[in-house]
Coordinates of C-alpha atoms in Angstrom, one line a residue:
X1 CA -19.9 10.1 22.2
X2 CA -16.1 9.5 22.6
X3 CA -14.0 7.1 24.8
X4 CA -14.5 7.7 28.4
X5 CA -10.9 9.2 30.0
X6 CA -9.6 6.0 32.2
X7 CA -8.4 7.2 35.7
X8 CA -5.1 8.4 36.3
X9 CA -2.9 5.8 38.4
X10 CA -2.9 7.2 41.8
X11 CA 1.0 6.5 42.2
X12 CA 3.2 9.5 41.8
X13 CA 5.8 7.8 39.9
X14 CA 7.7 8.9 36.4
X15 CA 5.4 7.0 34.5
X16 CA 2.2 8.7 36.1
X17 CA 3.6 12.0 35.5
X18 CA 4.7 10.6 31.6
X19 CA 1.1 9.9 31.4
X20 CA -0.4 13.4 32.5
X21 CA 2.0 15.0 30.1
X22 CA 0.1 12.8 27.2
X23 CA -3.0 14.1 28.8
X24 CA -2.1 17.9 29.2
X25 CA -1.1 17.7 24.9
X26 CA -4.2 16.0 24.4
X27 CA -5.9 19.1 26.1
X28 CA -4.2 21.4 24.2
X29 CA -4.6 19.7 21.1
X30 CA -8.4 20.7 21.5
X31 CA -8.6 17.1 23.0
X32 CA -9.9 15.3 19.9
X33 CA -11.4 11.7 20.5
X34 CA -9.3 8.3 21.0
X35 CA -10.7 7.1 17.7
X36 CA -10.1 10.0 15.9
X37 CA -6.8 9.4 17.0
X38 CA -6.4 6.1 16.3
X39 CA -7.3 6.6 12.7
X40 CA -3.2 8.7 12.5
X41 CA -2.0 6.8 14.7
X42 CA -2.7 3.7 13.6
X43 CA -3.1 2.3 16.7
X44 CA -6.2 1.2 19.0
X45 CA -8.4 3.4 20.9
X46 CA -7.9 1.1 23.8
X47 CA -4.2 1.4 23.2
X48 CA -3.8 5.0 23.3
X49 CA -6.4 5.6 25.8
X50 CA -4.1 2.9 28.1
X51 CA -1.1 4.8 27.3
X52 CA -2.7 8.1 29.1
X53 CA -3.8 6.2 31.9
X54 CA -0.2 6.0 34.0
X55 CA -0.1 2.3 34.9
X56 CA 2.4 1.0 32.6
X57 CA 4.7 3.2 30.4
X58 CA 3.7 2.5 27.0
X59 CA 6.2 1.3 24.0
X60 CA 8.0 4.3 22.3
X61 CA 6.0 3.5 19.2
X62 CA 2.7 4.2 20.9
X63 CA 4.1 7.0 22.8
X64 CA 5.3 8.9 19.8
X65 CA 2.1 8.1 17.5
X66 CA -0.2 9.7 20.3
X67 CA 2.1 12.5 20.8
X68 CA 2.1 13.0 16.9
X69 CA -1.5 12.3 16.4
X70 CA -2.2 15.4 19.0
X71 CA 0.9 17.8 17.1
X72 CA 3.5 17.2 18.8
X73 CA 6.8 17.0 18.3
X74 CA 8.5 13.5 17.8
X75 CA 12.5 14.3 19.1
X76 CA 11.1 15.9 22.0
X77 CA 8.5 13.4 23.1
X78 CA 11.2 10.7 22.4
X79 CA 13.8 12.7 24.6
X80 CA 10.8 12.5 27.0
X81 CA 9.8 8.9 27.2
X82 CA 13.4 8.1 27.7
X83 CA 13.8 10.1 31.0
X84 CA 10.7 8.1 31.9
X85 CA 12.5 4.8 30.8
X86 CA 15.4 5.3 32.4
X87 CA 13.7 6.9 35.8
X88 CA 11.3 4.1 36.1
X89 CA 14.2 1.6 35.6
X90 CA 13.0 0.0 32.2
X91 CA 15.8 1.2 30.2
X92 CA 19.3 0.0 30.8
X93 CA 17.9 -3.4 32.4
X94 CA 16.1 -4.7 29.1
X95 CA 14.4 -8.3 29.1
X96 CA 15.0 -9.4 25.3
X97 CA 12.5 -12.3 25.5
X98 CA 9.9 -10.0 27.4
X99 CA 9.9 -7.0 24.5
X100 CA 10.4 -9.5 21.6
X101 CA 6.6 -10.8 23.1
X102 CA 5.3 -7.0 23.9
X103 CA 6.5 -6.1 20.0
X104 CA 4.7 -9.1 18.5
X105 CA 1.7 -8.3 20.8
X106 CA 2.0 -4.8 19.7
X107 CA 1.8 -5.5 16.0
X108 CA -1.0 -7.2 16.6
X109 CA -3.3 -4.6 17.9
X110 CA -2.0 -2.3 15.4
X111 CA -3.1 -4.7 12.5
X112 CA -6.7 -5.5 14.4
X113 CA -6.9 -1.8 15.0
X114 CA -6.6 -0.9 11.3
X115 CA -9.5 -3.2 10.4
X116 CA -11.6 -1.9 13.2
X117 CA -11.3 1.9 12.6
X118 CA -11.5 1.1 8.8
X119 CA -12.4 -1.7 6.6
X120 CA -9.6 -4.0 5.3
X121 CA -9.4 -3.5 1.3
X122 CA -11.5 -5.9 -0.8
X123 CA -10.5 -5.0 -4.3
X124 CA -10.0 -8.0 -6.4
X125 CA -12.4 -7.9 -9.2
X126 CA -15.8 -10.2 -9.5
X127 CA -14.9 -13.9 -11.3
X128 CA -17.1 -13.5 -14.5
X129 CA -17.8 -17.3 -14.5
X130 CA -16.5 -20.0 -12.7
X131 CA -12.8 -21.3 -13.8
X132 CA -13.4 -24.1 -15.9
X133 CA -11.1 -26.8 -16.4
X134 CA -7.4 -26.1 -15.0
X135 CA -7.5 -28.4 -11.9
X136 CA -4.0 -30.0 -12.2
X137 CA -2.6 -26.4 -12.5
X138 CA -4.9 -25.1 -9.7
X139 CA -3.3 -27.6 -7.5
X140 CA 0.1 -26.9 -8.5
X141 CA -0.6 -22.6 -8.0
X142 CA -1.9 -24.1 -4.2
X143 CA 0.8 -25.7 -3.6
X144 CA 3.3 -22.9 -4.6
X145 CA 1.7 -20.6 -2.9
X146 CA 2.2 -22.6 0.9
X147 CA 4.8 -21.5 3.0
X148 CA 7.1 -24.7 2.5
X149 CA 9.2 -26.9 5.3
X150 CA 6.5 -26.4 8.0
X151 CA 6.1 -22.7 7.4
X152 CA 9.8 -21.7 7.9
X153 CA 10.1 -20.5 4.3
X154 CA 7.4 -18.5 3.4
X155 CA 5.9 -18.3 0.3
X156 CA 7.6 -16.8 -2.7
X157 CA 5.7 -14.4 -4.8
X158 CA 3.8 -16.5 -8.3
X159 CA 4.0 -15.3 -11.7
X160 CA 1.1 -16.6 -13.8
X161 CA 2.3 -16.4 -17.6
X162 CA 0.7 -17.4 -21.1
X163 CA -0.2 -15.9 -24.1
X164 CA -2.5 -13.9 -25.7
X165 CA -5.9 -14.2 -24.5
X166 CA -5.0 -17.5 -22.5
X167 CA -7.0 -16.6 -19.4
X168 CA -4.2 -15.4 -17.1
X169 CA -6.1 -13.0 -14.7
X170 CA -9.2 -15.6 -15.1
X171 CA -6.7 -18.3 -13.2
X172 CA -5.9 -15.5 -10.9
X173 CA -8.8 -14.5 -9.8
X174 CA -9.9 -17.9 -8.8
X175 CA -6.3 -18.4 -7.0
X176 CA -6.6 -15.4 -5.5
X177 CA -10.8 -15.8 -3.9
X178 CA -9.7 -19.1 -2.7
X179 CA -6.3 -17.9 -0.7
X180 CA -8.0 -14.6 0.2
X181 CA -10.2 -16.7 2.6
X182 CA -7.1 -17.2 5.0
X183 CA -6.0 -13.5 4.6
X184 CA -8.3 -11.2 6.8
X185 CA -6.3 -8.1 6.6
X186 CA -7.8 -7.6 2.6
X187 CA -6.6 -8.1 -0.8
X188 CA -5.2 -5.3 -2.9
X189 CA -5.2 -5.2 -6.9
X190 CA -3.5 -3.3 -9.8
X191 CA -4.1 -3.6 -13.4
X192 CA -0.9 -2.7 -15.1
X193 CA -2.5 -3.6 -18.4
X194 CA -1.3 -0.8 -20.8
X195 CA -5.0 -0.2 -21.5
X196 CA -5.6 0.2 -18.1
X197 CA -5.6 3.5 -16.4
X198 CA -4.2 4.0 -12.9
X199 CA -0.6 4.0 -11.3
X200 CA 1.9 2.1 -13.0
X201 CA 5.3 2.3 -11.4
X202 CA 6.6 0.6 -8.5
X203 CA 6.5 4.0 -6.2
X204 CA 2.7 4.7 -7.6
X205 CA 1.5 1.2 -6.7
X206 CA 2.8 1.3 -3.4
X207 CA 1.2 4.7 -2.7
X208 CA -2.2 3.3 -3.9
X209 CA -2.1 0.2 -1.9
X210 CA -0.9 2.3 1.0
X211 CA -3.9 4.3 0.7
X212 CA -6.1 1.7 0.7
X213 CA -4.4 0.0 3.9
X214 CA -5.5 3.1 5.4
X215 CA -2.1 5.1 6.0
X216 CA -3.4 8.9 6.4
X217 CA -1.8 10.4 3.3
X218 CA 0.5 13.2 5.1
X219 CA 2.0 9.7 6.5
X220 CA 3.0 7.7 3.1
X221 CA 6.5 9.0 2.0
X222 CA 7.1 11.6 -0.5
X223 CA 10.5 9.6 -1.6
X224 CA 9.9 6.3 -3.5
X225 CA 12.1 3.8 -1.7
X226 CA 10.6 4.8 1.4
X227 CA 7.6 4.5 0.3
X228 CA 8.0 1.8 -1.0
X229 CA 9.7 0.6 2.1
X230 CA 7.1 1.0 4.4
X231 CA 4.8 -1.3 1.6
X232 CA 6.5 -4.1 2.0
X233 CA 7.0 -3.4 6.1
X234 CA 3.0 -3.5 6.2
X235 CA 3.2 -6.9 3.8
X236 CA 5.5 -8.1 6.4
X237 CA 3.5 -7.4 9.6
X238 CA -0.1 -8.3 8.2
X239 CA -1.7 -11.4 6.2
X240 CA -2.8 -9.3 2.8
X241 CA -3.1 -10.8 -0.6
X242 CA -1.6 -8.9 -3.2
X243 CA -2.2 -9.6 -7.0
X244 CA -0.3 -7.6 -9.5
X245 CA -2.2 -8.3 -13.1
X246 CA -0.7 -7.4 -16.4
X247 CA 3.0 -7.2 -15.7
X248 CA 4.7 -5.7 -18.3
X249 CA 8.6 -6.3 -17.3
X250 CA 9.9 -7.2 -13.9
X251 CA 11.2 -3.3 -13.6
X252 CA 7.9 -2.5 -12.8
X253 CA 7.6 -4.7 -9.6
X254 CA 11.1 -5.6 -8.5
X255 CA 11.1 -3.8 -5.8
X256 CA 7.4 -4.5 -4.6
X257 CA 7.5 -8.5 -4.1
X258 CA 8.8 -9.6 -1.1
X259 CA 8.1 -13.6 0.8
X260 CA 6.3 -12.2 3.7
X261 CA 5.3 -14.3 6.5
X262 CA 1.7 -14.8 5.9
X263 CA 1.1 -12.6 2.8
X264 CA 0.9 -13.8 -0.5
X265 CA 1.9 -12.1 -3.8
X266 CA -0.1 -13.2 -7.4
X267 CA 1.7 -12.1 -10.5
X268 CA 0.0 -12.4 -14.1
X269 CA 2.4 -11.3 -17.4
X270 CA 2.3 -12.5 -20.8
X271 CA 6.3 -12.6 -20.4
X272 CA 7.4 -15.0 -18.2
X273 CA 10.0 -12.4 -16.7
X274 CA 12.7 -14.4 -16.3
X275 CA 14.5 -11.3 -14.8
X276 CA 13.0 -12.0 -11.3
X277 CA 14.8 -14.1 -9.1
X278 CA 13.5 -16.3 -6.2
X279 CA 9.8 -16.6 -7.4
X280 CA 7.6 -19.3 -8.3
X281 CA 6.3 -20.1 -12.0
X282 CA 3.2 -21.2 -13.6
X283 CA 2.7 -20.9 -17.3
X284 CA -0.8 -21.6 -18.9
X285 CA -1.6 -23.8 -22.2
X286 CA -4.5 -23.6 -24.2
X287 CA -7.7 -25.2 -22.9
X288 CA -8.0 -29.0 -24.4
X289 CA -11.2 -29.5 -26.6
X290 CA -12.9 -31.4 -23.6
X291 CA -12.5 -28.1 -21.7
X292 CA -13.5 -25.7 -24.7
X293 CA -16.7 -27.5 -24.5
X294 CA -17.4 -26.8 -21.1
X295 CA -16.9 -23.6 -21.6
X296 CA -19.0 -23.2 -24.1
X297 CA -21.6 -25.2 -22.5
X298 CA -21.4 -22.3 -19.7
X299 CA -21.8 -19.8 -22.1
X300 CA -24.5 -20.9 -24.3
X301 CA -26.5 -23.1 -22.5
X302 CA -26.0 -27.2 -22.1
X303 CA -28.7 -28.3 -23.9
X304 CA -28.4 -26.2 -26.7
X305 CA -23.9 -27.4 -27.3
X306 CA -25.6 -30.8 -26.1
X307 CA -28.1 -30.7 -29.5
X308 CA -25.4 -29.5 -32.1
X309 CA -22.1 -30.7 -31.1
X310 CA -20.3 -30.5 -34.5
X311 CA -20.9 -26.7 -34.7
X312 CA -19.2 -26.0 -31.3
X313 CA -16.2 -28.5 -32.3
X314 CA -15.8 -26.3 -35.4
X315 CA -15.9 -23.0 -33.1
X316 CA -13.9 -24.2 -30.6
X317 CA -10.9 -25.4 -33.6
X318 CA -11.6 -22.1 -34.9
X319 CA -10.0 -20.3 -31.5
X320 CA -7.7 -22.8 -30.7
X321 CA -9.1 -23.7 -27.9
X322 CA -7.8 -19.7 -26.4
X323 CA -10.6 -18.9 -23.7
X324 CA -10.6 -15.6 -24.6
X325 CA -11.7 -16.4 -28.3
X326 CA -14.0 -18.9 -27.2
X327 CA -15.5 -16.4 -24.4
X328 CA -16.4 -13.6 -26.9
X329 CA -17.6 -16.0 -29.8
X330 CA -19.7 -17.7 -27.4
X331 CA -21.2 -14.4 -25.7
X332 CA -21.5 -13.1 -28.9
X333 CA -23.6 -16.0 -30.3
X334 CA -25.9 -16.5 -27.1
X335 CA -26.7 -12.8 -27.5
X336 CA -29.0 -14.1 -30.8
X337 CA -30.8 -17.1 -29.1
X338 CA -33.5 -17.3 -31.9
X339 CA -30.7 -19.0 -34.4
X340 CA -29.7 -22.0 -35.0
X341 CA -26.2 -22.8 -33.5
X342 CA -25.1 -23.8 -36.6
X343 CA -25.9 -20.9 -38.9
X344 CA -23.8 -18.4 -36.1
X345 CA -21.1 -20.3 -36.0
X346 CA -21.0 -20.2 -39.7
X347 CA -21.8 -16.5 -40.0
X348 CA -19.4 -16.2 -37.4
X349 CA -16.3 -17.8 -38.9
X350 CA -17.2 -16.4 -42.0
X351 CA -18.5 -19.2 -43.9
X352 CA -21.3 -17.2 -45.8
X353 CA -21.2 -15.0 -49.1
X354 CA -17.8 -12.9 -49.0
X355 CA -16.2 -14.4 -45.9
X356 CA -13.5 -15.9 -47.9
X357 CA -10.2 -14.5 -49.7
X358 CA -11.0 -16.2 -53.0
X359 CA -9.2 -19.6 -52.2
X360 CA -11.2 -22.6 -52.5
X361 CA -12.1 -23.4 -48.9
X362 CA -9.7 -20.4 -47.4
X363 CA -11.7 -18.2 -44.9
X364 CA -10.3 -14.5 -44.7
X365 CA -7.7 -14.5 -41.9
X366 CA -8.8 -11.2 -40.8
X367 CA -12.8 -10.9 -40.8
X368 CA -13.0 -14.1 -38.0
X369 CA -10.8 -11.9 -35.4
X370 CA -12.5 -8.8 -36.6
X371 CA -15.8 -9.9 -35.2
X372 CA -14.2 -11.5 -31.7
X373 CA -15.4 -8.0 -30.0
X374 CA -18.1 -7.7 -27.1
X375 CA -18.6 -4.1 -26.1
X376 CA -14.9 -2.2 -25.0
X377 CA -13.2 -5.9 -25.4
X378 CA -11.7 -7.3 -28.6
X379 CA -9.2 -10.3 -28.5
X380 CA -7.4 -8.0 -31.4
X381 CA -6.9 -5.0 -29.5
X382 CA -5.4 -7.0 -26.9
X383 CA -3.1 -8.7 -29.6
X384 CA -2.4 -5.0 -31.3
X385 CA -0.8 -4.3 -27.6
X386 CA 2.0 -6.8 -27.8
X387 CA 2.5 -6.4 -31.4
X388 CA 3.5 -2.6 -30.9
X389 CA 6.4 -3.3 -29.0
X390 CA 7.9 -5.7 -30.9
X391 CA 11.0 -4.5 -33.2
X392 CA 11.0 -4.8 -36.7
X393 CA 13.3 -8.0 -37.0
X394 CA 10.5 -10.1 -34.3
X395 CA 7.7 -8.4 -36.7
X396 CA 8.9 -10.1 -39.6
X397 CA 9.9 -13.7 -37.6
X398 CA 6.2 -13.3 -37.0
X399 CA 4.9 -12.8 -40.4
X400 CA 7.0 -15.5 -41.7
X401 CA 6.3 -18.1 -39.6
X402 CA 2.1 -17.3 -40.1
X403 CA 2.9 -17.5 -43.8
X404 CA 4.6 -21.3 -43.4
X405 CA 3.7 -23.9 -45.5
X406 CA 3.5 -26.1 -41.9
X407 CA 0.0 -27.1 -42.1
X408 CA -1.6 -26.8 -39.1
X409 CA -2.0 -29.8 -36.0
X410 CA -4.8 -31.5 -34.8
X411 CA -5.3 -28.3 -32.3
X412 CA -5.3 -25.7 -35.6
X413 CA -1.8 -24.8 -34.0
X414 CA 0.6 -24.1 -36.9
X415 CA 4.1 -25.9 -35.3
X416 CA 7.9 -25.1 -36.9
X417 CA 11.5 -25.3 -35.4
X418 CA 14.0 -22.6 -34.8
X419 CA 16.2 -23.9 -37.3
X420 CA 13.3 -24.0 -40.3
X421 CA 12.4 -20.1 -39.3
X422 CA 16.8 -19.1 -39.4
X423 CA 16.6 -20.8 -43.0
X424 CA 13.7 -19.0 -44.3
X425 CA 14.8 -15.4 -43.0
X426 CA 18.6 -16.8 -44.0
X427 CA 19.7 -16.1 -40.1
X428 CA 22.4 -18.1 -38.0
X429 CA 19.6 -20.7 -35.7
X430 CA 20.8 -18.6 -32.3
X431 CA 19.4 -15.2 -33.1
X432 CA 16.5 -16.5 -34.8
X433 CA 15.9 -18.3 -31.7
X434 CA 16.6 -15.3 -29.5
X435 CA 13.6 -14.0 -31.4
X436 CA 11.2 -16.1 -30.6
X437 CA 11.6 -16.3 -27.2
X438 CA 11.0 -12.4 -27.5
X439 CA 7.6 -13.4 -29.6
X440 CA 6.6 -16.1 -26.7
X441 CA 7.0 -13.3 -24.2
X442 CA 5.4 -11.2 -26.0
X443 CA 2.4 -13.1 -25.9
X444 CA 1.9 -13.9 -29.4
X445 CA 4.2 -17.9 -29.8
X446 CA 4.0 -20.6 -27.6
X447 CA 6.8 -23.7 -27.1
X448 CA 5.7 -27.1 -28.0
X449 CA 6.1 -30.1 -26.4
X450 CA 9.6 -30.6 -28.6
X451 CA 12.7 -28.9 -28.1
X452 CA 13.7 -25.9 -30.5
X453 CA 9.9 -25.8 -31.5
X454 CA 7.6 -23.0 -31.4
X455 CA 3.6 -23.1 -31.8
X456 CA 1.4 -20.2 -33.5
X457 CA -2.1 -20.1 -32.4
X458 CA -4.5 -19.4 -35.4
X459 CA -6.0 -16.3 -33.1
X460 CA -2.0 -14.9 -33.6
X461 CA -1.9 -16.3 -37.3
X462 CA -4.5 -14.2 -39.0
X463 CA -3.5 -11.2 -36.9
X464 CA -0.2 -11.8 -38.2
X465 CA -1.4 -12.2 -41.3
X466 CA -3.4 -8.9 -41.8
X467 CA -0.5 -6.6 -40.8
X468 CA 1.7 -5.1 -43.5
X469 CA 4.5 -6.5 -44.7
X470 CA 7.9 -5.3 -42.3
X471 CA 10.3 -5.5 -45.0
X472 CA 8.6 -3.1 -46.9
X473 CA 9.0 -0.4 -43.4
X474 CA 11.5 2.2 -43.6
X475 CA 13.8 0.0 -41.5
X476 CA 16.0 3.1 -39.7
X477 CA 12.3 5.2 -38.6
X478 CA 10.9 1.9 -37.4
X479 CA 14.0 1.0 -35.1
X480 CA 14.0 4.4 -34.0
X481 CA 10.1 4.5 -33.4
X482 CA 10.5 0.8 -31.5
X483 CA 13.3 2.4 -28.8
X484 CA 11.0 5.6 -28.7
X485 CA 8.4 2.8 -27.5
X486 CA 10.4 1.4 -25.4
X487 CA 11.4 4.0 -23.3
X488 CA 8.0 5.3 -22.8
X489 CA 6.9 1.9 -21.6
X490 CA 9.8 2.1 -19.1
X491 CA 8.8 5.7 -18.3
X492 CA 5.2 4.6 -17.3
X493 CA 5.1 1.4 -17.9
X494 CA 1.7 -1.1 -18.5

């Protein structure tokens, strides 16, 4: 049963008769309930029914959403309220500090009446397991993410950045659960992965997330910037967490971010996407080995890491440290209980009959990687994905620095400067440079702790090494295959 009709006022007044005009198009709009209503209108029940009642006139954004909600037309039931306005004597003797307070109110019970005709979006995906290590950075992401100078900044949007299978949307996720707490109007998410399927550019997110916030879709703008407008007008008015994961290039969310009030914004990218101004900045390291063996611990069981130590230290060298290495070794290995840790680990890595390339005490780069795969997810698929876009000059920066003669760290990270790379593709040190920073953004390097020095994971070595040669490419049909890449990434990007 619908909404009971509220008495008319019993004055005779302009607003009285405003309010049986709302009634008389209600009628002859087949006189459809006040929640049915409200779910267009995107305002209250309450509110609309109040509006039809004749003892206040209501705001010209509640009259024009009921008179739309019922088919009517907008310029004519704005010409409408305004006679009321000025006949009542409300217009032409405004109180600033009096509608700035009925506005705010107004917004208000449009936001509550959202979540109580339909449920505010909850579509951040389930943590896996529980974040482990990462406290220090935790507290940092907290920190960047509170509105700053007791709340009269508000927080800018965070861009989460690492490489390769660093556990990016892992961190994420837990930023996001905890900061979702304090943001009852929902939490919307987009994987802009390039494996990922879904809407991609900045007008299709918005549309998605629109739809989700419940705007009836005859309502959400055909043209992007006004679609796109009205996203970030919602972000404004409501407290909504909003994580973008996968990033590709800041072109793809430019003109989503905004520092809204009480909304927060999560960003994850293998590029740091230095192109966007005004945000804040979090990139990830590696786990330390402490921390690999807590994960691992999670995975395979305490007791069982606790007995054979030495095997999960090998392991854990093996991935340098990368969570995502160590996550699919160690799911793979708890998936075959009735072995000893030991013998995976060395089945794993390779260690048995035909795991290595002939070299006394050299493991195959290749066959390790090749067996990091758990159902649809493979550490070198996801490594495959930044090495397609890379040109042919950054393809062959990365194939020579795998094949350096830099013997690896204590971490298995293989470590060489700018200026050793220039001399051993006989570059000037600048461009050589500039291509490295493309290869860290790409996902696949790392900086050290030194200046003008670069890191290569041993995950992004044997990939590196099992791809053919680049100088042996056909250099003019690779550039031009490299810009045809490109400009299909911009054209639907992720």
């Amino acid at each position: 049963m619908g909404r009971l009709e509220r008495p008319l006022a019993p004055d005779a007044g302009p607003v009285t008769a405003f309010a049986r005009e709302l009634r008389r198009l209600r009628t002859a709009a087949g006189s459809p309930g006040y929640r049915d209503m409200a779910t267009r209108a995107m305002f209250s029940a309450s509110v609309l029914s109040d509006a039809a009642a004749g003892y206040r006139l209501p705001t010209l954004q509640v009259a024009l959403a009921f008179a739309e909600a019922c088919g009517g037309d907008r310029a004519t039931w704005e010409r409408r309220w305004h006679e009321a306005a000025r006949a009542d004597g409300d217009e032409g003797s405004a109180r600033p500090a009096v509608k700035a307070v009925q506005q705010h109110q107004e917004n208000e019970l449009r936001a509550a009446d959202v979540r109580a005709v339909l449920p505010p979006p909850s579509q951040l995906p389930m943590e896996a397991h529980p974040l482990v290590g990462r406290r220090e950075l935790l507290q940092r992401a907290r920190a960047l993410t509170a509105p700053s100078y007791g709340g009269q900044r508000p927080a800018a949007p965070l861009v989460i950045s690492g490489q390769v299978g660093v556990g990016k949307t892992a961190f994420a996720l837990r930023l996001a659960h905890e900061l979702a707490v304090n943001l009852p109007d929902g939490q919307l998410y987009a994987n802009l992965d390039p494996a990922a399927d879904g809407r991609k550019d900045a007008a299709g997110i918005a549309g998605g997330f629109l739809e989700a916030l419940g705007i009836p879709t005859d309502r959400i703008p055909n043209d992007p910037g006004q679609r796109i407008g009205l996203y970030r007008s919602l972000l404004n008015r409501r407290r909504l967490l909003v994580v973008l994961d996968g990033v590709q290039h800041e072109r793809q969310i430019r003109e989503l971010l905004i520092a809204a009030p009480e909304s927060r914004i999560i960003i994850t990218s293998r590029s740091r996407l230095l192109g966007l101004d005004g945000i804040g900045r979090i990139r990830l390291p590696a786990l330390d080995r402490d921390e690999s063996m807590e994960l691992l611990a999670q995975l395979l069981g305490g007791d069982r890491v606790g007995s054979e130590p030495r095997a999960c230290l090998r392991l854990a060298d093996a991935c340098g440290d990368l969570p995502l290495a160590l996550n699919l070794a160690g799911r793979r290995i708890a998936a075959r209980p009735e072995w000893m840790l030991q013998d995976s680990v060395s089945e794993l890595l390779g260690d048995g009959p035909g795991g290595h390339d002939g070299r006394a005490g050299q493991r195959a780069p290749g066959r390790f990687l090749a067996r990091l795969q758990i159902g649809d997810d493979a550490l070198g698929n996801r490594l495959d994905s930044a090495y397609r876009l890379l040109t042919p000059w950054a393809r062959l920066m990365l194939r020579q620095f795998a094949g350096s003669d830099n013997p690896p760290s204590v971490d298995n990270v293989v470590y060489e400067s700018a200026d050793a790379l220039a001399m051993l593709v006989e570059r000037s040190a600048q461009p050589v440079e500039d291509l490295l920073e493309r290869l860290l953004d790409a996902g696949l390097l790392d900086h050290s702790d030194l200046p003008g020095q670069y890191g290569l994971t041993p995950m992004a070595r044997a990939y590196a090494l099992t791809q053919p040669d680049p100088t042996e490419e056909d250099p003019v049909p690779a550039a031009a295959a490299a810009a045809a890449r490109s400009q299909a990434h911009v054209r639907q990007p992720g």
